[in-house]
Short mmCIF file of C-alpha atoms in Angstrom, two decimals:
data_model
loop_
_atom_site.label_atom_id
_atom_site.label_comp_id
_atom_site.label_asym_id
_atom_site.label_seq_id
_atom_site.Cartn_x
_atom_site.Cartn_y
_atom_site.Cartn_z
CA MET W 1 69.50 -32.50 17.18
CA ARG W 2 71.08 -35.48 15.43
CA LYS W 3 74.55 -34.01 15.87
CA LEU W 4 73.88 -33.36 19.58
CA LEU W 5 72.62 -36.90 20.08
CA ALA W 6 75.60 -38.35 18.21
CA ASP W 7 77.97 -36.24 20.29
CA PHE W 8 76.31 -37.37 23.52
CA ILE W 9 76.50 -41.02 22.52
CA SER W 10 80.15 -40.79 21.52
CA ARG W 11 81.40 -38.48 24.32
CA PRO W 12 78.92 -38.60 27.22
CA TRP W 13 81.41 -37.55 29.94
CA GLN W 14 81.54 -33.95 28.69
CA ARG W 15 80.58 -31.31 31.25
CA ARG W 16 77.48 -30.19 29.33
CA TYR W 17 76.03 -33.68 29.71
CA ALA W 18 77.52 -34.62 33.06
CA VAL W 19 76.17 -31.59 34.95
CA PRO W 20 72.45 -32.05 34.16
CA LEU W 21 72.70 -35.81 34.61
CA LEU W 22 74.36 -35.28 37.99
CA PHE W 23 71.28 -33.43 39.21
CA VAL W 24 68.90 -35.90 37.56
CA ASN W 25 70.60 -38.80 39.34
CA LEU W 26 70.65 -36.98 42.67
CA ALA W 27 66.94 -36.23 42.37
CA GLY W 28 66.18 -39.81 41.33
CA SER W 29 68.26 -41.13 44.21
CA ALA W 30 66.36 -38.97 46.71
CA TYR W 31 63.03 -40.25 45.39
CA GLY W 32 64.36 -43.80 45.47
CA TYR W 33 65.42 -43.59 49.10
CA TRP W 34 61.98 -42.25 49.96
CA TRP W 35 60.45 -45.17 48.05
CA TYR W 36 62.36 -47.57 50.31
CA HIS W 37 61.56 -45.76 53.57
CA ARG W 38 59.23 -48.47 54.89
CA GLN W 39 61.65 -51.29 54.13
CA LEU W 40 64.54 -49.33 55.62
CA ALA W 41 62.52 -48.74 58.79
CA GLU W 42 62.20 -52.54 59.15
CA THR W 43 65.88 -53.23 58.40
CA PRO W 44 68.86 -53.01 60.82
CA LEU W 45 70.84 -49.83 60.26
CA LEU W 46 74.06 -51.66 59.35
CA ALA W 47 72.27 -53.39 56.45
CA TRP W 48 70.86 -50.20 54.95
CA PRO W 49 73.51 -49.86 52.17
CA LEU W 50 72.43 -53.27 50.84
CA VAL W 51 68.69 -52.53 50.66
CA PRO W 52 67.97 -49.65 48.22
CA ASP W 53 69.74 -51.19 45.22
CA SER W 54 68.61 -48.78 42.51
CA PRO W 55 68.93 -45.45 44.36
CA PHE W 56 72.33 -46.47 45.71
CA SER W 57 73.37 -47.29 42.14
CA THR W 58 72.31 -43.84 40.92
CA THR W 59 74.09 -42.29 43.91
CA LEU W 60 77.27 -44.06 42.83
CA PHE W 61 76.70 -42.77 39.31
CA ALA W 62 76.25 -39.22 40.60
CA ALA W 63 79.48 -39.60 42.58
CA ALA W 64 81.29 -40.78 39.43
CA LEU W 65 79.96 -37.76 37.50
CA ALA W 66 81.01 -35.40 40.30
CA ALA W 67 84.49 -36.92 40.37
CA CYS W 68 84.76 -36.51 36.61
CA LEU W 69 83.67 -32.86 36.80
CA ALA W 70 86.25 -32.24 39.53
CA GLY W 71 88.99 -33.64 37.31
CA ALA W 72 89.53 -36.76 39.41
CA ARG W 73 90.20 -40.19 37.88
CA PHE W 74 88.24 -42.71 39.91
CA THR W 75 87.90 -45.24 37.11
CA ALA W 76 86.88 -48.10 39.40
CA LEU W 77 84.05 -45.96 40.80
CA ALA W 78 82.84 -45.20 37.28
CA VAL W 79 82.95 -48.89 36.32
CA VAL W 80 81.09 -50.01 39.45
CA ALA W 81 78.49 -47.26 38.97
CA CYS W 82 77.90 -48.12 35.31
CA ALA W 83 77.69 -51.84 36.05
CA ALA W 84 75.21 -51.31 38.89
CA ASN W 85 73.03 -49.03 36.78
CA VAL W 86 72.89 -51.54 33.93
CA LYS W 87 72.12 -54.44 36.26
CA TYR W 88 69.52 -52.85 38.50
CA GLY W 89 67.96 -50.86 35.68
CA LEU W 90 67.34 -54.03 33.66
CA TRP W 91 66.37 -55.99 36.79
CA ALA W 92 63.60 -53.52 37.66
CA VAL W 93 62.41 -53.42 34.04
CA ALA W 94 62.15 -57.23 34.11
CA VAL W 95 60.41 -57.40 37.50
CA ILE W 96 57.87 -54.70 36.65
CA GLY W 97 57.28 -56.26 33.23
CA HIS W 98 56.70 -59.62 34.92
CA TYR W 99 54.22 -57.96 37.29
CA TRP W 100 52.27 -56.61 34.31
CA TRP W 101 52.44 -60.01 32.61
CA LEU W 102 50.86 -61.51 35.74
CA GLY W 103 47.94 -59.14 35.31
CA GLY W 104 49.07 -56.25 37.50
CA ASP W 105 47.69 -52.77 36.89
CA ILE W 106 49.65 -50.61 34.48
CA ALA W 107 49.48 -47.62 36.80
CA PRO W 108 51.33 -44.30 36.27
CA VAL W 109 53.75 -44.97 39.14
CA GLU W 110 54.81 -48.34 37.76
CA VAL W 111 55.14 -46.87 34.25
CA MET W 112 57.36 -44.09 35.64
CA LEU W 113 59.48 -46.63 37.51
CA TRP W 114 59.77 -48.82 34.40
CA LEU W 115 60.88 -45.90 32.23
CA SER W 116 63.27 -44.44 34.81
CA HIS W 117 64.95 -47.80 35.34
CA LEU W 118 65.25 -48.27 31.59
CA GLY W 119 66.99 -44.89 31.61
CA MET W 120 69.32 -46.15 34.35
CA ALA W 121 70.38 -49.06 32.18
CA ALA W 122 70.82 -46.82 29.15
CA GLN W 123 73.02 -44.32 30.96
CA GLY W 124 75.07 -47.14 32.41
CA VAL W 125 75.80 -48.49 28.93
CA LEU W 126 76.45 -45.08 27.35
CA PHE W 127 78.87 -43.90 30.02
CA TRP W 128 80.62 -47.27 30.28
CA ARG W 129 81.48 -47.57 26.58
CA PRO W 130 84.19 -44.84 26.48
CA LEU W 131 85.90 -46.07 29.65
CA SER W 132 89.30 -47.72 29.63
CA TYR W 133 89.82 -49.83 32.72
CA SER W 134 91.72 -52.83 34.01
CA LEU W 135 90.76 -56.08 35.69
CA PRO W 136 90.64 -54.76 39.30
CA ALA W 137 87.79 -52.43 38.31
CA VAL W 138 85.84 -55.42 36.97
CA TRP W 139 86.46 -57.32 40.22
CA ALA W 140 85.23 -54.32 42.20
CA ALA W 141 81.98 -54.28 40.21
CA ALA W 142 81.62 -58.05 40.53
CA GLY W 143 82.24 -57.93 44.27
CA TRP W 144 79.67 -55.21 44.85
CA MET W 145 76.97 -56.97 42.83
CA LEU W 146 77.77 -60.36 44.42
CA ALA W 147 77.48 -58.83 47.90
CA ASN W 148 74.10 -57.38 46.99
CA ASP W 149 72.83 -60.65 45.51
CA LEU W 150 73.89 -62.58 48.60
CA ALA W 151 72.26 -60.04 50.88
CA ASP W 152 69.09 -59.91 48.80
CA TYR W 153 68.44 -63.60 48.23
CA LEU W 154 70.23 -65.39 51.05
CA TRP W 155 69.55 -62.90 53.84
CA GLY W 156 66.17 -61.71 52.55
CA LEU W 157 67.08 -58.06 51.99
CA HIS W 158 65.81 -57.87 48.40
CA PRO W 159 63.49 -54.97 47.52
CA TYR W 160 59.81 -55.46 48.20
CA LEU W 161 58.35 -56.98 45.04
CA PHE W 162 55.12 -56.09 43.27
CA ALA W 163 53.25 -59.40 43.52
CA PRO W 164 53.40 -62.73 45.36
CA GLY W 165 55.33 -65.41 43.52
CA GLN W 166 57.94 -63.08 42.00
CA GLU W 167 60.76 -64.11 44.33
CA ARG W 168 62.26 -66.89 42.20
CA GLY W 169 62.10 -64.88 39.01
CA ALA W 170 63.59 -61.83 40.71
CA ALA W 171 66.45 -63.89 42.12
CA ALA W 172 67.13 -65.59 38.80
CA ALA W 173 67.14 -62.24 36.99
CA ALA W 174 69.52 -60.73 39.56
CA TRP W 175 72.06 -63.55 39.40
CA ALA W 176 71.85 -63.80 35.60
CA LEU W 177 72.33 -60.06 35.14
CA SER W 178 75.28 -59.99 37.54
CA LEU W 179 77.01 -62.71 35.56
CA ALA W 180 76.17 -61.16 32.20
CA VAL W 181 77.30 -57.65 33.16
CA VAL W 182 80.56 -58.87 34.68
CA PHE W 183 81.25 -61.05 31.63
CA VAL W 184 80.68 -58.18 29.16
CA PHE W 185 82.65 -55.69 31.25
CA PHE W 186 85.48 -58.24 31.47
CA LEU W 187 85.56 -58.73 27.70
CA ARG W 188 85.70 -54.99 26.99
CA ARG W 189 88.32 -53.94 29.54
CA HIS W 190 91.07 -51.65 28.14
CA ARG W 191 88.87 -50.82 25.13
CA GLY W 192 87.64 -47.30 25.93
CA ARG W 193 87.79 -44.74 23.16
CA GLY W 194 89.15 -41.93 25.33
CA ALA W 195 86.29 -39.43 25.01
CA LEU W 196 87.35 -35.97 26.17
CA LYS W 197 85.60 -34.10 28.93
CA SER W 198 85.66 -30.41 29.78
CA ARG W 199 88.37 -30.63 32.48
CA GLY W 200 90.55 -33.35 31.03
CA ARG W 201 89.32 -36.78 30.04
CA SER W 202 86.70 -39.25 31.05
CA PRO W 203 87.74 -41.57 33.90
CA GLY W 204 90.44 -43.82 32.49
CA GLY W 205 89.77 -42.34 29.07
CA ASP W 206 93.28 -41.57 27.92
CA GLY W 207 93.79 -45.09 26.69
CA ALA W 208 95.84 -46.12 29.70
CA ALA W 209 94.38 -48.85 31.83
CA ALA W 210 93.35 -47.70 35.27
CA GLY W 211 91.76 -49.79 37.98
#
């Protein structure tokens, strides 16, 4: 078990890990879109991509896994997906934790959401670490998260929160996480370890920078 865990941590893009996680992320995305169905019903159709932040992030991650399994090298997609999973995973963990701190019920649904979003952040970090990527990929991730933050907190499209009075904290957490994720991803560009996958290499993982 220790060897399997160590192998997963060091080379997560391998087929034996990517295939099950592809289905896990697709299932989680489907549940997430259902979770947002009321908010989506009240939102103009053109704005829908900017509303379900977490399920769209896991959809991007599933797309990155599918591309990897197909032998494609969409490094920018992988970077954006990992960045979004880290950001929105930690954002939801913070918002739900704040709700509990305010005295909210620690119900099974909220516990499941807290744990699943913690898993989002973890997978984002694990799959990002082996990537080798260039500056344009970082700008793509920054642009996507900036667009979401503007839509959420200037145009009012942020996810429905758990309790009144969480808006300022949710906005502060979103902006802070966007800046922190972009800063860390910027510092570690070109530094992937080149973990092998079953049909070649992880996106950008041959040591050559790819945007």
